[in-house]
CSV table of C-alpha atoms and ligand atoms in Angstrom, one decimal:
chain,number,residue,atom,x,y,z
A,27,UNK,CA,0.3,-7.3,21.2
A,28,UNK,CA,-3.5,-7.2,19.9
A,29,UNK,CA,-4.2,-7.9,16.4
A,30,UNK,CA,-5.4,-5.1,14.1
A,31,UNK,CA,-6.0,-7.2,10.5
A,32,UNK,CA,-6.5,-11.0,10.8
A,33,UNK,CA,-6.8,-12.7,7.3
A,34,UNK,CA,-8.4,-16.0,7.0
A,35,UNK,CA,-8.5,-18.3,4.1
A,36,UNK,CA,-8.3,-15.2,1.8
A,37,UNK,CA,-9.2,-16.3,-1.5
A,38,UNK,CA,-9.7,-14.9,-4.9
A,39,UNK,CA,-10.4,-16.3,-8.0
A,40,UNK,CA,-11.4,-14.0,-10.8
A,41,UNK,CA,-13.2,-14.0,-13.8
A,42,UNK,CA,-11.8,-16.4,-17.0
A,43,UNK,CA,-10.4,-18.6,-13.3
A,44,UNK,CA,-7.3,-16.9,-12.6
A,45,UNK,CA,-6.6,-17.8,-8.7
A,46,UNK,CA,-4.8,-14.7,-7.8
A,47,UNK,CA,-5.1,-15.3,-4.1
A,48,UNK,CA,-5.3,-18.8,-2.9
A,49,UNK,CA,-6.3,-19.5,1.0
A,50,UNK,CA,-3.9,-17.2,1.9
A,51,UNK,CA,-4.6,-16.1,5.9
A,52,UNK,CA,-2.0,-14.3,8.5
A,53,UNK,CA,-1.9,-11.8,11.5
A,54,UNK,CA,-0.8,-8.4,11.4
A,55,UNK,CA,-0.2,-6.3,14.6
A,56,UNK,CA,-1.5,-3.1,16.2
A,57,UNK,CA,1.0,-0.4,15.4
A,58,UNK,CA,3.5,-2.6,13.3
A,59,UNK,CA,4.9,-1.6,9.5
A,60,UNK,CA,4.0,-4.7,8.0
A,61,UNK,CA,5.8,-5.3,4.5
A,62,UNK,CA,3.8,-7.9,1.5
A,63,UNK,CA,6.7,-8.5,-0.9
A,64,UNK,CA,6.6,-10.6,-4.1
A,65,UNK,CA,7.2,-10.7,-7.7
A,66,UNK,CA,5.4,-9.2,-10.4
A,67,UNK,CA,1.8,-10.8,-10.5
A,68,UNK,CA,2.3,-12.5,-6.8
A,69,UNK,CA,-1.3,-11.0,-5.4
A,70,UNK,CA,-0.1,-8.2,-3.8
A,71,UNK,CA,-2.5,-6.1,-5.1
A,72,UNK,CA,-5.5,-8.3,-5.1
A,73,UNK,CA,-4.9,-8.9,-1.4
A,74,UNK,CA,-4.9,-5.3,-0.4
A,75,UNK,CA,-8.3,-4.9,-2.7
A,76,UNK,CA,-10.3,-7.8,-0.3
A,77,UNK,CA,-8.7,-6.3,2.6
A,78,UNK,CA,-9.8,-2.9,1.7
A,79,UNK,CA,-13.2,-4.1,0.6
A,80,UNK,CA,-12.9,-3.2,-3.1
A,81,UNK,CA,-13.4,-6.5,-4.0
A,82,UNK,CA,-15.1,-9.7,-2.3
A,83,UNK,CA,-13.7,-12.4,-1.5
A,84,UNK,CA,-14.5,-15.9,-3.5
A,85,UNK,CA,-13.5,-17.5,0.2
A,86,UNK,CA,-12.4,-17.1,3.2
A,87,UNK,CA,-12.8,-13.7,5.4
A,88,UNK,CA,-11.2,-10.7,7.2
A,89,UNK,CA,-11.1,-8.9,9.9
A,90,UNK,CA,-10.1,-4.9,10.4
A,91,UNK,CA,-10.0,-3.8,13.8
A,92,UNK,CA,-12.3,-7.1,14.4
A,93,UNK,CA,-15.1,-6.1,12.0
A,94,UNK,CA,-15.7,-8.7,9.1
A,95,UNK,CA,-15.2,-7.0,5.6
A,96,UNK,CA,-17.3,-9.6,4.4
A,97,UNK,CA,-20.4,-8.8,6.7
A,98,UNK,CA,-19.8,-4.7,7.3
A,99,UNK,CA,-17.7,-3.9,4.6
A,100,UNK,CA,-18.5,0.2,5.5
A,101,UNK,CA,-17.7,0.2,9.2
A,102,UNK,CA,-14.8,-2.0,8.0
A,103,UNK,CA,-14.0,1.0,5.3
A,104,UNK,CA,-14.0,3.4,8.1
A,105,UNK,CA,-10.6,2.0,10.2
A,106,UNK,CA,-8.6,1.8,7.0
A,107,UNK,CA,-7.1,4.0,4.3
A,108,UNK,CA,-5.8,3.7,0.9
A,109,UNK,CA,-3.2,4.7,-1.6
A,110,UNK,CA,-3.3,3.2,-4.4
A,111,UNK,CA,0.0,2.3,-6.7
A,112,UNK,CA,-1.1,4.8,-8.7
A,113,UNK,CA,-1.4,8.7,-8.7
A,114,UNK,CA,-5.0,9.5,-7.3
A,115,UNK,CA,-4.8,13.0,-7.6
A,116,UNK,CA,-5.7,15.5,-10.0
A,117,UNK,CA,-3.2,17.8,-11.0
A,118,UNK,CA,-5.4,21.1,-12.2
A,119,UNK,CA,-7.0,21.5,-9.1
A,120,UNK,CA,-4.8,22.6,-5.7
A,121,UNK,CA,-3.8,20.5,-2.8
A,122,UNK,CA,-6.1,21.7,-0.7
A,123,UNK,CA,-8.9,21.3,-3.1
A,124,UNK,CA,-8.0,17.6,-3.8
A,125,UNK,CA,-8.5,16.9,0.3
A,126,UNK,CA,-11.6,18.9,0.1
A,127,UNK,CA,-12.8,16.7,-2.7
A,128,UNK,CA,-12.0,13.5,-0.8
A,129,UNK,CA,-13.4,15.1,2.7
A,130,UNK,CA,-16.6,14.8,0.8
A,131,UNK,CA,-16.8,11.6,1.1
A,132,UNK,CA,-17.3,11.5,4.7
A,133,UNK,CA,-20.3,13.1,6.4
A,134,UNK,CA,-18.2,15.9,7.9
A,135,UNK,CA,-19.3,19.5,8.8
A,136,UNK,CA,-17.7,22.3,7.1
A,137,UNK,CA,-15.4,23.4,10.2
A,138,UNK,CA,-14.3,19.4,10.2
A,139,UNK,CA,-13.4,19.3,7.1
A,140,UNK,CA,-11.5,22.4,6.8
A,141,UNK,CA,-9.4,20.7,10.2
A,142,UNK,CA,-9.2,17.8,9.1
A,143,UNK,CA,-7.4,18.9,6.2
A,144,UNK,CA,-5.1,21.6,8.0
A,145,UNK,CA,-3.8,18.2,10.3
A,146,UNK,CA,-3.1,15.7,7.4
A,147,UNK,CA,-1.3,18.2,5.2
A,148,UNK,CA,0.8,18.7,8.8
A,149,UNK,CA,1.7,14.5,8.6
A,150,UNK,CA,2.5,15.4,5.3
A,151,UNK,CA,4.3,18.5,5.6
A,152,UNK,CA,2.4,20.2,2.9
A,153,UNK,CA,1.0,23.2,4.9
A,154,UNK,CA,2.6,25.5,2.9
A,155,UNK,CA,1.8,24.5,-0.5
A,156,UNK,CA,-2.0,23.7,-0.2
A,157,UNK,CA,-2.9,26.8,-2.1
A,158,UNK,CA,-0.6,25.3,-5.2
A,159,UNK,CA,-2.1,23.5,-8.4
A,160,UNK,CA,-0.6,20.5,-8.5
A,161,UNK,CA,1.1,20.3,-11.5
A,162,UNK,CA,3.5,22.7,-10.1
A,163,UNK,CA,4.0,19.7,-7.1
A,164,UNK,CA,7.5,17.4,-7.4
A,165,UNK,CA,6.9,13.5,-7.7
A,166,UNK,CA,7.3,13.3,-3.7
A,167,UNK,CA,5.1,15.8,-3.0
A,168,UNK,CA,2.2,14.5,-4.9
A,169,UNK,CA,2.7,11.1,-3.7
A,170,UNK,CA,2.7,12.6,-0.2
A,171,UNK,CA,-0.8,14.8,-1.1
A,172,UNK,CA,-2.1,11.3,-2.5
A,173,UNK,CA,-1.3,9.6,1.0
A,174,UNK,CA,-3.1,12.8,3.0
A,175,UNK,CA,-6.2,12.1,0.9
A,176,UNK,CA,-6.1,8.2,2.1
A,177,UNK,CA,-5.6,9.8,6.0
A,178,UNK,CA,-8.5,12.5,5.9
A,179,UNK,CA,-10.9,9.9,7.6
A,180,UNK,CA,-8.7,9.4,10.6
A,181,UNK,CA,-8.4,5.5,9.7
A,182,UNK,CA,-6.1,3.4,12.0
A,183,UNK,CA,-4.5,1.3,9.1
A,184,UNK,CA,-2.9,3.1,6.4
A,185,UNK,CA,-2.4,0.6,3.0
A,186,UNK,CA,0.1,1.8,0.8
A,187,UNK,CA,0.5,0.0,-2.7
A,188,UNK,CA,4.0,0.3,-3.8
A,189,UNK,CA,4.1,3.7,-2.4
A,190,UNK,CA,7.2,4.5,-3.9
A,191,UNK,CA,7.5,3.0,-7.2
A,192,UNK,CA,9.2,5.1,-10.1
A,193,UNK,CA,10.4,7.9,-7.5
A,194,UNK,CA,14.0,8.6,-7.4
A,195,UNK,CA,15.8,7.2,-3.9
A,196,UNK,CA,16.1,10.9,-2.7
A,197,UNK,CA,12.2,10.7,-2.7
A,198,UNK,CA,11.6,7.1,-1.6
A,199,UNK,CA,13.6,7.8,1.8
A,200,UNK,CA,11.4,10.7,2.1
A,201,UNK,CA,8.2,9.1,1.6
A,202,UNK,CA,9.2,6.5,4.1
A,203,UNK,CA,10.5,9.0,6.4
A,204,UNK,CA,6.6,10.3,6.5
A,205,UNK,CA,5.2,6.0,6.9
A,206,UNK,CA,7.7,5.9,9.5
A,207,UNK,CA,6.4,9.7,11.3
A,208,UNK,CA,2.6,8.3,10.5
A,209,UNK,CA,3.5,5.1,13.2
A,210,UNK,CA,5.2,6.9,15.8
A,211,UNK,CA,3.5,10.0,16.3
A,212,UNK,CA,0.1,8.6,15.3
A,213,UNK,CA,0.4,4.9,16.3
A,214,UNK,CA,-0.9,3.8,12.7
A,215,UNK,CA,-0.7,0.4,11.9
A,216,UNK,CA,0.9,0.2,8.4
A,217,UNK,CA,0.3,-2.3,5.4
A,218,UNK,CA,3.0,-1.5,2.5
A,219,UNK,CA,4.2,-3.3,-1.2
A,220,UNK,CA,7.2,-2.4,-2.3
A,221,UNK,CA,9.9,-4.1,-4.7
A,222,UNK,CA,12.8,-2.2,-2.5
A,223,UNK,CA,13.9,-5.3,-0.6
A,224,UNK,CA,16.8,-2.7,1.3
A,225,UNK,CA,13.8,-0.4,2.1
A,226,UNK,CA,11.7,-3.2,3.5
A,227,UNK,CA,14.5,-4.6,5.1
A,228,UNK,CA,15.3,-1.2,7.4
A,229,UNK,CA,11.1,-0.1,7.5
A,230,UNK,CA,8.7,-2.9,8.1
A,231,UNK,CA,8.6,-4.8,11.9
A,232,UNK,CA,7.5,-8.1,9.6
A,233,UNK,CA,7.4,-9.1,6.3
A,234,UNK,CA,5.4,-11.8,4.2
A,235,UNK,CA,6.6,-13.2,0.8
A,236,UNK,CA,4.1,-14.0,-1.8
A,237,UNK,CA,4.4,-15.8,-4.7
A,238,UNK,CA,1.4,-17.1,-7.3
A,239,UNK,CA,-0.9,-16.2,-4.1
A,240,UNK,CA,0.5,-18.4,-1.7
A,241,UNK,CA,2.3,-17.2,1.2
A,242,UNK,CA,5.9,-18.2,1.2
A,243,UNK,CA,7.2,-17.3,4.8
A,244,UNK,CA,6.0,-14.6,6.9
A,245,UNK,CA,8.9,-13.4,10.0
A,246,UNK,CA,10.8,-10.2,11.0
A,247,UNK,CA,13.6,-9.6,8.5
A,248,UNK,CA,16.1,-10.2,10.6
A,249,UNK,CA,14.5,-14.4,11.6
A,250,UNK,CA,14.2,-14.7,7.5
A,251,UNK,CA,17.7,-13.5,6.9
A,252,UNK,CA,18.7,-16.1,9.7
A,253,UNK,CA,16.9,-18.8,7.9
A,254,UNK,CA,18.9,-18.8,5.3
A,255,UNK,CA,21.8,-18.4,6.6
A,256,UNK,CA,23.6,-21.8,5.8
A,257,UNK,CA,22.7,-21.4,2.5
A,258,UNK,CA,23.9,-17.9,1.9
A,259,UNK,CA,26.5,-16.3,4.2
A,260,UNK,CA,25.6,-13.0,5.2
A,261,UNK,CA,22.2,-12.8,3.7
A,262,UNK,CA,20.7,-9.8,2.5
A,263,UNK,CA,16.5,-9.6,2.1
A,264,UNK,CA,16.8,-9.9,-1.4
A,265,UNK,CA,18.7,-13.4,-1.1
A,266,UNK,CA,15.8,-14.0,1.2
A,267,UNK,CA,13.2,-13.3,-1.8
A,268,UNK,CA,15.2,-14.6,-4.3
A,269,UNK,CA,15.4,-17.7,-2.0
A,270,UNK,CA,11.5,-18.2,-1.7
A,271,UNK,CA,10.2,-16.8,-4.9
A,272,UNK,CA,13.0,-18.9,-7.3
A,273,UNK,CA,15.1,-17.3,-10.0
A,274,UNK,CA,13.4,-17.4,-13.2
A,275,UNK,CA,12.0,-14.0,-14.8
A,276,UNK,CA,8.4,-13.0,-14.2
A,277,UNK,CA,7.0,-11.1,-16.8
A,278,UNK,CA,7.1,-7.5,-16.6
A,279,UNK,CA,3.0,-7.2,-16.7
A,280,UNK,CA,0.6,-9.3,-15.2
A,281,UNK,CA,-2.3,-9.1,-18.1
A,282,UNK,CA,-2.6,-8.5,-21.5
A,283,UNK,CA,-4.7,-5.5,-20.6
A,284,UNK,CA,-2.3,-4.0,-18.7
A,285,UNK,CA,0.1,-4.2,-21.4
A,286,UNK,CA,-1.6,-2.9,-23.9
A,287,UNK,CA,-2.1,0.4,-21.3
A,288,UNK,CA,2.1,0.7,-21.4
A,289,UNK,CA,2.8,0.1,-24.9
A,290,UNK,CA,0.2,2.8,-25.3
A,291,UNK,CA,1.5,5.1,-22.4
A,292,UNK,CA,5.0,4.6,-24.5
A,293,UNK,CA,3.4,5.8,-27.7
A,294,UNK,CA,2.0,9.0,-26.1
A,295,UNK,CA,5.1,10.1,-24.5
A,296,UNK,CA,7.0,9.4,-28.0
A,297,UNK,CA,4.1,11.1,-30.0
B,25,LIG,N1,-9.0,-7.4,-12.8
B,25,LIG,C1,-8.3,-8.6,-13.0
B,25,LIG,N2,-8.9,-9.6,-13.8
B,25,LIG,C2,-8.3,-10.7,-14.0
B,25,LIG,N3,-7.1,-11.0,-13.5
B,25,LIG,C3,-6.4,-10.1,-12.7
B,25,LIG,C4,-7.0,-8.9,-12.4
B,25,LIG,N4,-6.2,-8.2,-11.6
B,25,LIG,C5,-5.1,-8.9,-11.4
B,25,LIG,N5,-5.3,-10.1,-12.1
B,25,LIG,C6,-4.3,-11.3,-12.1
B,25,LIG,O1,-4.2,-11.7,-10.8
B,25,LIG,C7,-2.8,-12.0,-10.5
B,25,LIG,C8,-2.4,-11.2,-9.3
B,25,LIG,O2,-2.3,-9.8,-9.7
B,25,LIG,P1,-2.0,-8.7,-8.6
B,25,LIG,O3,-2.7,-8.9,-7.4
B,25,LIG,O4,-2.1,-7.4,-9.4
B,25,LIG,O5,-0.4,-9.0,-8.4
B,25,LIG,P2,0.7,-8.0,-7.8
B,25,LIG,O6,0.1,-6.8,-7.2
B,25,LIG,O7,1.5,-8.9,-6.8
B,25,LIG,O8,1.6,-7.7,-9.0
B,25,LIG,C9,-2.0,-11.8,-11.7
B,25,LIG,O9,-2.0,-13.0,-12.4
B,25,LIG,C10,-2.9,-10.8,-12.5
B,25,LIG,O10,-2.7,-11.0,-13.9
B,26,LIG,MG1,0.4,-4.7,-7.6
């Protein structure tokens, strides 16, 4: 098995001291579905924005495909892709239009372009809507528009942050349906979040628990369920996360900025 990400002493402290990620390193595989579980505020997020280069590091390195973000954070840019927790894409313009718009970030001729775009709206089976606005898209579909934008550069390692957060379970299975087609038919080595324990269970080859940016445990889910198996019979993943993550409550938002975006969010829906 060669290794396609290799994380070492990943650390990340940021401004007013917070230590989001702390010295956190690990191995992920060519070609696996690798899963980073944890509660709200573990460091999921922060980990997947040194590993994608959009942020640095306060210590410790990476390496994509063997190239050091630190040192060549662009070639390092070029092997992965991106989808962010949320929505990237805008919903007045068409689906075809939004890839066109993300093409342009790559030096790409015009012919390129337009077949680069015909082959990721094919992984995304979205062929036949790419003339629509859309606004006129279901929540799957745009999530699935959002994820052809992150594939338009060919990269070998898709991230996916919380993919499939606030989508109904119809809609989950069919976004993971496409994560699963992306590995198979196009040997993509995948990095997801996701608070679906079940779904990470059946998906991901391995899976890491974080918690307060340390890595708990890090195993296929079938060697974590084992591990806890004197403790609780027939364990399920989430007795597995509940197991190395404790019981108490984490609060619902990480930062007071973020919270203040929600309660706001709530108002504008009620107004
Ligand atoms: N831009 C930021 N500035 C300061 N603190 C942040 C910022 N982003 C996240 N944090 C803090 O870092 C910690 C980890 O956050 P995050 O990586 O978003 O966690 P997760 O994705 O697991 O929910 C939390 O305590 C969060 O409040
Ligand atoms: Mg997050």
């Amino acid at each position: 098995m060669r290794t396609i990400i290799e994380a070492q002493g990943l650390t990340k402290v940021y401004k007013g001291g917070i230590l989001a990620v702390d010295n956190v390193s690990f191995t992920v595989n060519e070609g696996e579905i690798f899963g980073f579980l944890g509660p709200n505020g573990a460091g999921k997020s922060t980990t997947i924005a040194l590993l994608t280069t959009l942020l640095s590091p306060t210590k410790g390195t990476a390496t994509i495909n063997g190239i050091d973000i630190t040192k060549h954070a662009y070639q390092a840019r070029l092997e992965l892709g991106f989808v962010s927790q949320d929505l990237a894409v805008e919903d007045a313009l068409t689906g075809y239009d939004n890839l066109r718009l993300q093409a342009g970030f790559y030096h790409l001729t015009r012919t390129e372009v337009h077949d680069r775009i015909a082959e990721v709206l094919k992984m995304v089976d979205l062929t036949g809507r790419a003339k629509d606005k859309v606004e006129t898209y279901s929540g799957g579909m745009r999530k699935r528009l959002d994820i052809a934008c992150g594939l338009i550069h060919r990269p070998r390692i898709l991230f996916l942050d919380e993919p499939t957060l606030g989508l109904d379970i119809q809609t989950r299975r069919e976004i993971w349906k496409y994560v699963n087609t992306l590995r198979e038919k196009n040997k993509m080595t995948i990095f997801l979040t996701t608070h679906y324990m079940d779904e990470a269970d059946s998906l991901c080859d391995r899976i890491a628990i974080i918690d307060r940016g340390v890595i708990k445990t890090l195993d296929t889910p079938s060697a974590l369920k084992e591990a806890i198996k004197n403790e609780v019979p027939n364990p399920t993943l989430d007795d597995v996360f509940l197991h190395y993550t404790g019981k108490e409550m984490r609060e619902d938002f990480t930062s007071k900025e973020e919270s203040f975006k929600a309660r706001n969010n709530i108002r504008r829906a009620r107004g």
